[in-house]
Amino acid sequence: MLELRSYVGGKWVAGQGARQALVNPATEAPIASASSEGVDLGAALEYARKTGGPALRALSFAARGALLKAIADAMQEARDELIELGISNGGNTRSDAKFDVDGAIGTLLAYAETGTSLGTTKILLDGEGIQLGRSPRFHGQHILTPRRGVAVHINAFNFPAWGFAEKAAVALLAGMPVLSKPATSSAMVAHRIVELIVEGKLLPEGALQFLAGAARDLVERLGAQDVLAFTGSGDTGERIRAQPNVIRNSVRVNVEADSLNAAVLGPDVAPRSDMYELFLKEVVRDMTQKAGQKCTAIRRVIVPAQVAQEVKSDLAELLAVIKVGDPADEDTKMGPLATASQLAEARGGIEQLGGKIVFGSAGKILEKGFFISPVLIEGPGPVVHEREVFGPIASLIAYSDNPGEIVARGNGGLVCSIHSEDPAFIEHTVAEVAPWHGRIYLGHPKVELSPGPGTVLPQLVHGGPGRAGGGEELGGPRGLAFYLQRTALEGARPVIAKITGAKQP
Ligand code: NAP
C-alpha cells in the first residue's frame, strides 16, 4: 500500500503516528495512507518564504508562465496515469477523471499564456497613471508586487488535480511560493502531480511544497504577508477565518465554499424545443457528472409551474439510463461518492430536504462502495435554500412569477444558469440574480461545445458571495491580485516612469 509523503524543505518526508487510510470508494479497499504528524510546518513555511519566494520573484511573468507550461506538459505526458488514479482513489468514471485532469492542464496553459502576454516585467501597473496636481510632474500610479509570504492552498476532495492547479497556477505566476494541502481522502492524484514536478525539477526549490494528511496547526502559523486560499465546506471555511492570528495579522483569505446553484428555465421555453432539451441535458449532466460532487453542480431546478410536470417526467426518463456502478467498468456512467461520510451526509441531506422523491432513492444500491442513485426531489421544504447536499441530488421547484427571487434565497452562489430566448426575461433575471453570484451562465443551443454551467473556466471568475464563501479566484489576470499587494506610488512623474517600466494586467 502506498504511503503518501509530504514534500517540504526540499525533501520527501513520511509522517509519523497513526495514518489515515485512503480507499477506493467503489470497493472500499484501502489503497494508500497518509499522515502529516511530525512534519515541521513552521520550517516548511520559512523555507518557502526564504527560498521559493525570492527564486520566483527573480523571474519575470513570462518566465514564470514558462514554468506553468512545463508542468502542464508533464501532466499531459502522465495523463493516463493520473486518470487511473482519479478512477481508483476518487471513484471517478474515466470521463470524470479526464474532466479533472484536463481542467487542470487547461488552467495551467491559460495562465502560462497570461504570463507570456505580461512579458518580461516583474511588477505590474494597476490602471493608468494619474496627474495629481496642476503640474503633470506630480503623478500617481498604482503598482502590484508579489507578497513576501507563502500561498497556502487547502483543497476539497472533489477535484484533486484541477483544485491543485487552479490555485497553484495563479500563485506561482504572481510570484508567490505555494504550500498545497489536498483533502486527504483523495490525495493520490495531487501527490503524483507533485512527484512529477519534483522529479522533473520543473520549479525552483521552495516554490512548491506539499502536505499529505491533516492541516494540523498550519493556519495558526500564518503571518501578515501570507495568503490562504481555501476550498471546502462552509463550516471549515468559517473556522479558518475565525483563527485569531488570521484576524490579528490580516491574513488574506479566500474561501470557496458551499453553493446552492440554480438552473432557471424561462417561461418562453416550449417543451421539446432545442432550448428545453439543452436545459434538461445540462441538469442531468450536473447531477451525475462526478456523482454530483461539483461545487458548481445544479442543486435547484427552477421551472415555470405550467411545465413542471413535464420537466419532472423528462428528467426522470434521462436519469433512468444513467448506469451507476464501479467506474472501472467501461459502461458505468456514474461512480460512487468519495467517502463513507459523504454518503452518510448525502443520505441525511435527502431526508432533510423533505418533499417527494420522484426519481431514485437514498437507499443502498450495491453491496460494497459508497454508491447512491441520482435523486430528484419535487416540492422540497425551505431547507432546499440552506442545505447543500453534495451528491447526485437536485430539487425541482415550480415558480409562477419571479424566479430570481427564489434563486436569491440561496444566500449567495457560484453559478446560476438561465435558459430563455426572451431578452426581457433574461435582462430582468440577470439583474435579480447577479448580485448573488460570481457567474451567470446563459444557456443557448447555438453555442456549440459549451461545457455547461458546471465547468469553471480560467478566463472567468470563480467564486460567489455569502454562502459561497465570498471569494473570487481565476478570472484571467484578475486572479493574480489576490497574491499581489497594490501600492499607490506618488511622486515625480519621471521617477515613477523610470521604476515602473511594467505592463498593466
Ligand atoms: P472540508 O471537509 O471542509 O475539507 C476541505 C479541506 O479542508 C480539506 O483539505 C481538509 O483536510 C481541510 N480541513 C479540514 N479541517 C481543517 C482545519 N481545521 N484547518 C485547515 N484545514 C482543514 O470539505 P470537503 O468535504 O473536502 O469538500 C466538500 C465541500 O467543498 C462542499 O461543500 C463543496 O461545495 C465545497 N467545494 C467548493 C468549491 C468551490 O470552488 N466553491 C469547490 C469544491 C468543493 P482533510 O481532508 O485532511 O480533512
Coordinates of C-alpha atoms and ligand atoms in Angstrom, one line a residue:
M1 CA 0.0 0.0 0.0
L2 CA 1.4 3.4 -1.0
E3 CA 2.4 5.7 1.9
L4 CA 1.9 9.3 0.8
R5 CA 4.6 11.6 1.9
S6 CA 4.8 15.4 2.2
Y7 CA 7.3 17.3 0.2
V8 CA 8.7 20.0 2.5
G9 CA 12.1 21.7 2.8
G10 CA 13.3 20.2 -0.5
K11 CA 12.7 16.6 0.7
W12 CA 10.0 13.9 0.8
V13 CA 9.1 13.4 4.4
A14 CA 7.0 10.5 5.8
G15 CA 4.5 11.4 8.5
Q16 CA 4.6 9.5 11.8
G17 CA 2.0 8.1 14.1
A18 CA -1.5 6.9 13.1
R19 CA -2.1 7.1 9.3
Q20 CA -5.4 7.9 7.6
A21 CA -6.4 5.3 5.1
L22 CA -7.3 6.3 1.6
V23 CA -9.7 3.9 0.0
N24 CA -11.1 3.0 -3.4
P25 CA -14.7 4.4 -3.0
A26 CA -16.1 1.7 -5.3
T27 CA -14.7 -1.3 -3.4
E28 CA -13.8 0.2 0.0
A29 CA -10.4 -1.4 -0.3
P30 CA -7.6 0.6 1.3
I31 CA -5.1 1.7 -1.4
A32 CA -2.8 4.3 0.4
S33 CA -2.3 6.0 3.7
A34 CA -1.2 9.5 4.8
S35 CA -0.2 11.3 7.9
S36 CA 1.2 14.8 8.5
E37 CA 2.2 14.0 12.1
G38 CA 5.8 15.2 12.8
V39 CA 6.1 17.2 9.6
D40 CA 7.7 20.5 10.6
L41 CA 5.1 23.0 9.3
G42 CA 6.9 26.1 10.7
A43 CA 10.1 25.1 8.9
A44 CA 8.2 24.5 5.7
L45 CA 6.6 27.9 5.7
E46 CA 10.0 29.5 6.4
Y47 CA 11.6 27.5 3.6
A48 CA 9.0 28.9 1.2
R49 CA 9.5 32.5 2.4
K50 CA 13.3 32.3 2.4
T51 CA 13.9 30.1 -0.7
G52 CA 10.9 29.7 -3.0
G53 CA 9.7 33.3 -2.8
P54 CA 13.0 35.0 -3.8
A55 CA 13.6 32.5 -6.6
L56 CA 10.2 33.2 -8.1
R57 CA 10.4 36.9 -7.7
A58 CA 13.7 36.9 -9.5
L59 CA 11.8 35.6 -12.6
S60 CA 9.7 37.7 -15.0
F61 CA 6.0 36.9 -15.5
A62 CA 6.9 35.3 -18.9
A63 CA 9.5 33.1 -17.2
R64 CA 7.0 32.0 -14.5
G65 CA 4.5 31.3 -17.3
A66 CA 7.0 29.0 -18.9
L67 CA 7.2 27.0 -15.6
L68 CA 3.5 26.5 -15.7
K69 CA 3.7 25.3 -19.3
A70 CA 6.3 22.8 -18.3
I71 CA 4.0 21.5 -15.5
A72 CA 1.1 21.2 -17.9
D73 CA 3.3 19.3 -20.4
A74 CA 4.5 16.9 -17.7
M75 CA 0.8 16.3 -16.6
Q76 CA -0.2 15.8 -20.3
E77 CA 2.5 13.1 -20.6
A78 CA 1.4 11.4 -17.4
R79 CA -2.3 12.0 -18.2
D80 CA -3.3 8.3 -18.4
E81 CA -1.7 7.5 -15.1
L82 CA -3.4 10.5 -13.4
I83 CA -6.7 9.4 -14.8
E84 CA -6.3 5.9 -13.4
L85 CA -5.6 7.4 -10.0
G86 CA -8.7 9.5 -10.3
I87 CA -10.7 6.4 -11.0
S88 CA -9.3 4.3 -8.2
N89 CA -8.9 6.9 -5.5
G90 CA -11.7 9.3 -6.4
G91 CA -14.4 6.9 -7.6
N92 CA -14.4 8.9 -10.9
T93 CA -15.6 7.4 -14.1
R94 CA -13.0 7.8 -16.8
S95 CA -14.8 10.8 -18.2
D96 CA -15.0 12.4 -14.7
A97 CA -11.3 11.8 -14.2
K98 CA -10.5 13.3 -17.6
F99 CA -12.6 16.3 -16.7
D100 CA -10.4 16.9 -13.6
V101 CA -7.0 16.3 -15.2
D102 CA -7.8 18.1 -18.4
G103 CA -9.3 21.0 -16.4
A104 CA -6.0 21.2 -14.5
I105 CA -3.9 21.2 -17.7
G106 CA -6.1 23.7 -19.4
T107 CA -5.9 26.1 -16.5
L108 CA -2.1 25.8 -16.3
L109 CA -1.9 26.5 -20.0
A110 CA -4.2 29.5 -19.8
Y111 CA -2.0 31.1 -17.1
A112 CA 1.1 30.2 -19.0
E113 CA -0.3 32.3 -21.8
T114 CA -1.1 35.1 -19.4
G115 CA 2.5 35.0 -18.3
T116 CA 3.7 35.3 -21.9
S117 CA 1.4 38.2 -22.5
L118 CA 2.6 40.1 -19.4
G119 CA 6.1 39.7 -20.7
T120 CA 9.5 40.3 -19.0
T121 CA 8.3 42.7 -16.3
K122 CA 8.4 41.8 -12.6
I123 CA 5.9 44.4 -11.3
L124 CA 2.5 45.2 -12.7
L125 CA 0.9 48.5 -13.2
D126 CA -2.7 48.7 -12.0
G127 CA -4.5 51.2 -14.2
E128 CA -3.2 54.3 -15.9
G129 CA -1.0 56.9 -14.2
I130 CA -2.9 59.9 -12.7
Q131 CA -2.0 63.6 -12.7
L132 CA -2.3 64.6 -9.1
G133 CA -1.7 68.4 -9.1
R134 CA -1.8 71.3 -11.5
S135 CA 1.6 70.3 -12.9
P136 CA 1.9 66.9 -14.7
R137 CA 5.0 66.4 -12.7
F138 CA 3.0 65.4 -9.6
H139 CA 2.0 61.9 -10.6
G140 CA 0.4 58.8 -9.1
Q141 CA 0.5 55.2 -10.2
H142 CA -0.8 52.1 -8.6
I143 CA 1.5 49.1 -8.8
L144 CA 1.2 45.4 -7.9
T145 CA 4.1 43.4 -6.3
P146 CA 4.2 39.8 -5.1
R147 CA 3.6 39.4 -1.4
R148 CA 6.6 38.1 0.6
G149 CA 5.0 35.2 2.3
V150 CA 3.6 31.8 1.4
A151 CA 0.4 31.0 -0.5
V152 CA -1.2 28.2 1.5
H153 CA -3.7 26.3 -0.5
I154 CA -6.2 23.9 1.2
N155 CA -8.3 22.0 -1.3
A156 CA -11.5 20.0 -1.3
F157 CA -11.7 16.3 -2.2
N158 CA -13.6 16.5 -5.4
F159 CA -11.1 18.0 -7.8
P160 CA -7.6 16.8 -6.7
A161 CA -5.9 17.8 -10.0
W162 CA -7.9 20.9 -11.0
G163 CA -8.2 22.2 -7.5
F164 CA -4.4 22.0 -7.1
A165 CA -3.7 23.5 -10.5
E166 CA -6.2 26.4 -10.5
K167 CA -4.7 27.7 -7.3
A168 CA -1.0 26.9 -7.9
A169 CA -1.0 28.3 -11.4
V170 CA -2.2 31.8 -10.3
A171 CA 0.0 32.0 -7.2
L172 CA 3.2 30.8 -9.0
L173 CA 2.6 33.2 -11.9
A174 CA 2.1 36.0 -9.4
G175 CA 5.5 35.1 -7.8
M176 CA 4.4 33.5 -4.5
P177 CA 5.6 30.1 -3.3
V178 CA 2.9 27.6 -2.6
L179 CA 2.3 25.1 0.1
S180 CA -0.5 22.9 -1.2
K181 CA -2.7 20.6 1.0
P182 CA -5.1 18.4 -0.7
A183 CA -8.1 16.8 1.0
T184 CA -6.6 13.6 2.5
S185 CA -9.3 11.2 1.2
S186 CA -8.4 11.8 -2.5
A187 CA -4.9 13.0 -2.3
M188 CA -3.2 10.4 -4.6
V189 CA -3.7 12.4 -7.8
A190 CA -2.2 15.7 -6.3
H191 CA 0.6 13.6 -4.7
R192 CA 1.5 12.2 -8.1
I193 CA 1.4 15.6 -9.8
V194 CA 3.8 17.0 -7.2
E195 CA 6.1 13.9 -7.7
L196 CA 6.2 14.7 -11.4
I197 CA 7.1 18.4 -10.7
V198 CA 9.8 17.3 -8.3
E199 CA 11.2 14.5 -10.4
G200 CA 11.3 16.8 -13.5
K201 CA 12.8 19.7 -11.4
L202 CA 10.2 21.9 -13.0
L203 CA 10.1 24.6 -10.3
P204 CA 12.8 26.4 -8.3
E205 CA 13.4 24.9 -4.9
G206 CA 10.9 26.0 -2.3
A207 CA 8.4 27.3 -4.9
L208 CA 6.1 24.3 -4.2
Q209 CA 5.7 22.2 -1.1
F210 CA 3.0 19.6 -0.4
L211 CA 1.4 18.4 2.7
A212 CA -0.1 14.9 2.8
G213 CA -2.5 14.5 5.7
A214 CA -4.2 16.8 8.2
A215 CA -3.5 20.5 8.2
R216 CA -2.8 20.4 12.0
D217 CA -1.9 24.0 13.1
L218 CA -0.9 25.2 9.6
V219 CA -3.4 28.0 9.5
E220 CA -2.4 29.2 13.0
R221 CA 1.2 29.8 11.7
L222 CA 0.3 32.3 9.0
G223 CA 1.5 35.9 9.1
A224 CA 0.8 39.2 7.5
Q225 CA 2.5 38.5 4.1
D226 CA 1.0 35.0 3.8
V227 CA -2.3 34.2 2.0
L228 CA -4.6 31.4 2.4
A229 CA -6.9 30.1 -0.4
F230 CA -9.3 27.5 0.9
T231 CA -11.9 25.4 -0.9
G232 CA -14.2 23.2 1.1
S233 CA -17.2 23.2 3.3
G234 CA -18.6 26.4 4.7
D235 CA -18.1 25.1 8.3
T236 CA -14.3 24.6 7.8
G237 CA -14.1 28.0 6.0
E238 CA -15.7 29.7 9.0
R239 CA -13.3 28.0 11.4
I240 CA -10.3 29.1 9.4
R241 CA -11.4 32.7 9.0
A242 CA -12.0 32.9 12.8
Q243 CA -8.4 31.9 13.7
P244 CA -7.1 34.7 16.0
N245 CA -3.8 35.0 14.1
V246 CA -5.7 35.3 10.8
I247 CA -7.7 38.2 12.2
R248 CA -4.7 39.8 14.0
N249 CA -2.3 39.6 11.0
S250 CA -5.0 40.4 8.4
V251 CA -4.0 37.3 6.6
R252 CA -5.6 37.4 3.2
V253 CA -8.1 34.6 3.0
N254 CA -10.1 33.4 0.0
V255 CA -12.9 31.0 0.7
E256 CA -14.7 28.9 -1.9
A257 CA -17.4 27.1 -0.1
D258 CA -20.9 25.6 -0.4
S259 CA -23.3 26.8 -3.1
L260 CA -26.9 26.0 -4.0
N261 CA -26.6 26.6 -7.7
A262 CA -29.8 27.2 -9.5
A263 CA -30.9 26.5 -13.1
V264 CA -33.8 28.7 -14.3
L265 CA -36.0 27.8 -17.2
G266 CA -37.6 30.8 -18.8
P267 CA -41.4 30.9 -19.3
D268 CA -40.9 31.3 -23.0
V269 CA -39.3 27.9 -23.5
A270 CA -41.5 25.3 -25.0
P271 CA -41.1 21.6 -24.2
R272 CA -39.3 19.7 -27.0
S273 CA -37.6 22.9 -28.2
D274 CA -33.8 22.9 -28.6
M275 CA -33.5 25.2 -25.6
Y276 CA -35.7 22.9 -23.5
E277 CA -33.6 19.9 -24.5
L278 CA -30.4 21.7 -23.7
F279 CA -31.8 22.7 -20.2
L280 CA -32.6 19.0 -19.5
K281 CA -29.2 17.8 -20.7
E282 CA -27.4 20.3 -18.6
V283 CA -29.4 19.5 -15.4
V284 CA -28.7 15.8 -15.9
R285 CA -25.0 16.3 -16.6
D286 CA -24.6 18.4 -13.5
M287 CA -26.5 15.9 -11.3
T288 CA -24.5 12.9 -12.5
Q289 CA -21.0 14.2 -13.5
K290 CA -18.6 13.3 -10.7
A291 CA -21.7 11.9 -9.0
G292 CA -22.9 15.5 -8.3
Q293 CA -19.8 16.3 -6.3
K294 CA -19.1 19.6 -8.0
C295 CA -19.2 22.8 -6.2
T296 CA -20.9 24.3 -9.3
A297 CA -23.5 21.5 -9.7
I298 CA -27.1 22.4 -10.1
R299 CA -29.0 21.8 -6.9
R300 CA -32.2 23.7 -7.5
V301 CA -34.1 23.3 -10.8
I302 CA -36.4 26.2 -11.0
V303 CA -39.1 25.9 -13.7
P304 CA -42.4 27.6 -14.7
A305 CA -45.3 25.9 -12.9
Q306 CA -47.0 25.1 -16.2
V307 CA -44.2 22.8 -17.4
A308 CA -43.1 21.4 -14.0
Q309 CA -44.8 18.0 -14.5
E310 CA -43.3 17.6 -18.0
V311 CA -39.8 18.6 -16.8
K312 CA -40.1 16.1 -14.0
S313 CA -41.0 13.2 -16.2
D314 CA -38.4 14.1 -18.8
L315 CA -35.6 14.4 -16.2
A316 CA -36.7 11.0 -14.7
E317 CA -36.5 9.4 -18.2
L318 CA -33.0 10.8 -18.8
L319 CA -31.8 9.8 -15.3
A320 CA -33.1 6.3 -15.7
V321 CA -30.4 5.5 -18.3
I322 CA -27.5 6.6 -16.1
K323 CA -25.8 3.3 -15.1
V324 CA -24.4 3.6 -11.6
G325 CA -21.5 1.3 -10.8
D326 CA -17.8 0.7 -10.5
P327 CA -16.1 3.4 -12.5
A328 CA -13.5 0.8 -13.6
D329 CA -16.3 -0.7 -15.8
E330 CA -16.5 1.0 -19.2
D331 CA -20.3 1.3 -19.4
T332 CA -20.6 2.9 -16.0
K333 CA -22.0 6.5 -16.3
M334 CA -21.8 7.5 -12.6
G335 CA -19.5 6.3 -9.9
P336 CA -19.8 6.3 -6.1
L337 CA -19.4 9.2 -3.7
A338 CA -15.9 9.8 -2.4
T339 CA -16.1 8.6 1.1
A340 CA -18.4 6.8 3.6
S341 CA -19.0 10.1 5.4
Q342 CA -20.0 11.9 2.2
L343 CA -22.5 9.1 1.6
A344 CA -23.9 9.4 5.1
E345 CA -24.1 13.2 4.6
A346 CA -25.9 12.9 1.3
R347 CA -28.5 10.5 2.8
G348 CA -29.1 12.8 5.7
G349 CA -29.4 15.7 3.3
I350 CA -32.1 14.0 1.2
E351 CA -34.1 13.3 4.4
Q352 CA -33.7 16.9 5.5
L353 CA -34.8 18.3 2.1
G354 CA -38.2 16.8 2.5
G355 CA -40.6 16.9 -0.4
K356 CA -41.3 13.9 -2.6
I357 CA -38.6 11.8 -4.2
V358 CA -39.7 11.4 -7.8
F359 CA -36.7 9.6 -9.1
G360 CA -34.1 7.4 -7.3
S361 CA -33.7 6.6 -3.7
A362 CA -31.4 7.3 -0.8
G363 CA -31.0 3.6 -0.1
K364 CA -28.3 1.1 -0.7
I365 CA -27.8 0.1 -4.4
L366 CA -24.7 -2.0 -4.3
E367 CA -23.2 -4.3 -1.6
K368 CA -19.8 -2.5 -1.4
G369 CA -18.8 1.0 -2.1
F370 CA -20.2 4.5 -1.4
F371 CA -22.9 4.4 -4.1
I372 CA -26.1 6.3 -4.3
S373 CA -28.5 6.7 -7.2
P374 CA -29.4 10.1 -8.7
V375 CA -32.2 11.6 -6.7
L376 CA -34.8 14.1 -8.0
I377 CA -37.0 15.7 -5.3
E378 CA -40.2 17.6 -6.0
G379 CA -41.5 20.3 -3.7
P380 CA -38.7 20.3 -1.2
G381 CA -39.0 22.2 2.1
P382 CA -37.4 25.6 2.7
V383 CA -34.2 23.9 3.7
V384 CA -33.5 23.5 0.0
H385 CA -32.3 27.1 0.1
E386 CA -29.9 26.4 3.0
R387 CA -28.5 22.9 2.8
E388 CA -26.1 21.8 0.0
V389 CA -26.5 18.1 -0.5
F390 CA -23.1 17.2 -2.1
G391 CA -24.1 14.3 -4.4
P392 CA -26.3 13.5 -7.4
I393 CA -29.3 15.2 -5.9
A394 CA -31.4 18.0 -7.2
S395 CA -34.7 19.6 -6.3
L396 CA -37.4 20.7 -8.6
I397 CA -39.1 24.0 -7.7
A398 CA -42.0 25.4 -9.6
Y399 CA -42.4 29.2 -10.0
S400 CA -45.3 31.3 -11.2
D401 CA -43.8 34.8 -11.1
N402 CA -40.2 35.9 -10.3
P403 CA -37.7 33.0 -10.3
G404 CA -34.8 35.4 -9.5
E405 CA -36.4 36.0 -6.1
I406 CA -36.4 32.2 -5.4
V407 CA -32.8 31.9 -6.6
A408 CA -31.7 34.7 -4.2
R409 CA -33.0 32.7 -1.2
G410 CA -29.8 30.6 -1.6
N411 CA -27.9 33.5 0.0
G412 CA -25.1 33.5 -2.5
G413 CA -23.9 31.0 -5.1
L414 CA -21.1 30.2 -7.5
V415 CA -23.2 30.0 -10.7
C416 CA -26.8 30.4 -11.8
S417 CA -27.9 29.3 -15.2
I418 CA -30.7 30.9 -17.2
H419 CA -32.3 29.2 -20.3
S420 CA -34.5 31.5 -22.2
E421 CA -34.7 33.3 -25.5
D422 CA -36.8 36.2 -24.2
P423 CA -34.4 39.2 -23.8
A424 CA -36.7 41.0 -21.3
F425 CA -36.9 37.9 -19.1
I426 CA -33.1 37.4 -19.3
E427 CA -32.3 41.0 -18.5
H428 CA -34.7 41.1 -15.5
T429 CA -33.4 37.7 -14.2
V430 CA -29.8 38.7 -14.7
A431 CA -30.4 41.9 -12.7
E432 CA -32.1 39.9 -9.9
V433 CA -29.5 37.1 -9.5
A434 CA -26.2 38.8 -10.5
P435 CA -25.6 40.4 -7.0
W436 CA -25.9 36.9 -5.5
H437 CA -23.5 35.1 -7.9
G438 CA -19.9 35.0 -9.2
R439 CA -21.1 33.8 -12.6
I440 CA -24.2 33.6 -14.6
Y441 CA -24.5 31.1 -17.5
L442 CA -26.8 31.9 -20.3
G443 CA -27.7 28.6 -22.0
H444 CA -28.2 28.7 -25.7
P445 CA -28.4 25.7 -28.1
K446 CA -26.5 27.6 -30.8
V447 CA -23.4 27.9 -28.6
E448 CA -21.5 24.9 -29.8
L449 CA -19.3 22.9 -27.5
S450 CA -20.3 24.8 -24.4
P451 CA -19.2 22.9 -21.3
G452 CA -22.4 24.0 -19.4
P453 CA -22.7 25.9 -16.2
G454 CA -20.8 23.3 -14.1
T455 CA -17.4 24.0 -15.7
V456 CA -15.1 26.6 -14.2
L457 CA -13.2 28.5 -16.9
P458 CA -9.8 30.1 -16.2
Q459 CA -10.7 33.2 -18.1
L460 CA -13.8 33.9 -15.9
V461 CA -14.0 34.5 -12.2
H462 CA -15.0 31.6 -9.9
G463 CA -16.4 32.3 -6.5
G464 CA -19.5 33.8 -5.1
P465 CA -20.9 36.0 -2.2
G466 CA -22.5 34.9 1.0
R467 CA -22.9 31.1 1.4
A468 CA -20.4 30.5 -1.5
G469 CA -17.6 31.9 0.8
G470 CA -17.4 35.5 -0.5
G471 CA -14.3 34.5 -2.5
E472 CA -13.1 35.0 -6.1
E473 CA -10.5 33.0 -8.0
L474 CA -9.3 32.8 -11.6
G475 CA -10.8 35.4 -14.0
G476 CA -7.6 35.5 -16.1
P477 CA -5.2 38.2 -14.9
R478 CA -7.7 39.3 -12.2
G479 CA -6.9 36.2 -10.2
L480 CA -3.3 37.5 -9.7
A481 CA -4.4 40.4 -7.5
F482 CA -5.0 38.1 -4.5
Y483 CA -1.3 37.2 -4.4
L484 CA -0.1 40.8 -5.1
Q485 CA 0.0 43.9 -2.9
R486 CA -1.5 47.0 -4.5
T487 CA 0.6 50.1 -3.6
A488 CA 0.0 53.7 -4.7
L489 CA 3.2 55.4 -5.8
E490 CA 3.0 59.1 -5.5
G491 CA 5.8 61.5 -6.6
A492 CA 7.6 63.0 -9.6
R493 CA 6.4 61.6 -12.9
P494 CA 9.9 60.9 -14.4
V495 CA 11.0 59.0 -11.3
I496 CA 7.8 56.9 -11.3
A497 CA 8.1 56.3 -15.0
K498 CA 11.6 55.1 -14.6
I499 CA 10.9 52.5 -11.9
T500 CA 7.7 51.2 -13.5
G501 CA 8.7 50.0 -16.9
A502 CA 5.9 47.5 -16.4
K503 CA 2.8 46.3 -18.0
Q504 CA -0.8 46.6 -16.9
P505 CA -2.5 43.3 -16.1
Ligands
NAP1 P1 -13.9 20.1 4.1 O1 -14.2 18.9 5.0 O2 -14.2 21.4 4.6 O3 -12.4 19.9 3.7 C1 -11.8 20.8 2.8 C2 -10.3 20.9 3.1 O4 -10.1 21.5 4.4 C3 -9.6 19.5 3.2 O5 -8.3 19.6 2.6 C4 -9.5 19.3 4.7 O6 -8.4 18.4 5.0 C5 -9.2 20.6 5.2 N1 -9.5 20.9 6.6 C6 -10.5 20.3 7.4 N2 -10.5 20.9 8.6 C7 -9.5 21.8 8.6 C8 -9.0 22.7 9.6 N3 -9.5 22.8 10.8 N4 -8.0 23.5 9.2 C9 -7.5 23.5 8.0 N5 -7.9 22.7 7.0 C10 -8.9 21.8 7.3 O7 -14.7 20.0 2.7 P2 -14.7 18.7 1.7 O8 -15.7 17.7 2.3 O9 -13.4 18.3 1.3 O10 -15.3 19.4 0.4 C11 -16.7 19.4 0.1 C12 -17.2 20.8 0.2 O11 -16.3 21.7 -0.6 C13 -18.6 21.0 -0.4 O12 -19.3 21.8 0.5 C14 -18.3 21.8 -1.7 O13 -19.4 22.7 -2.0 C15 -17.1 22.6 -1.4 N6 -16.4 22.9 -2.6 C16 -16.4 24.2 -3.0 C17 -15.8 24.6 -4.2 C18 -15.8 26.0 -4.6 O14 -15.0 26.3 -5.5 N7 -16.6 26.8 -4.1 C19 -15.1 23.6 -4.9 C20 -15.1 22.3 -4.5 C21 -15.8 22.0 -3.3 P3 -8.7 16.8 5.4 O15 -9.2 16.2 4.1 O16 -7.3 16.4 5.7 O17 -9.6 16.8 6.5

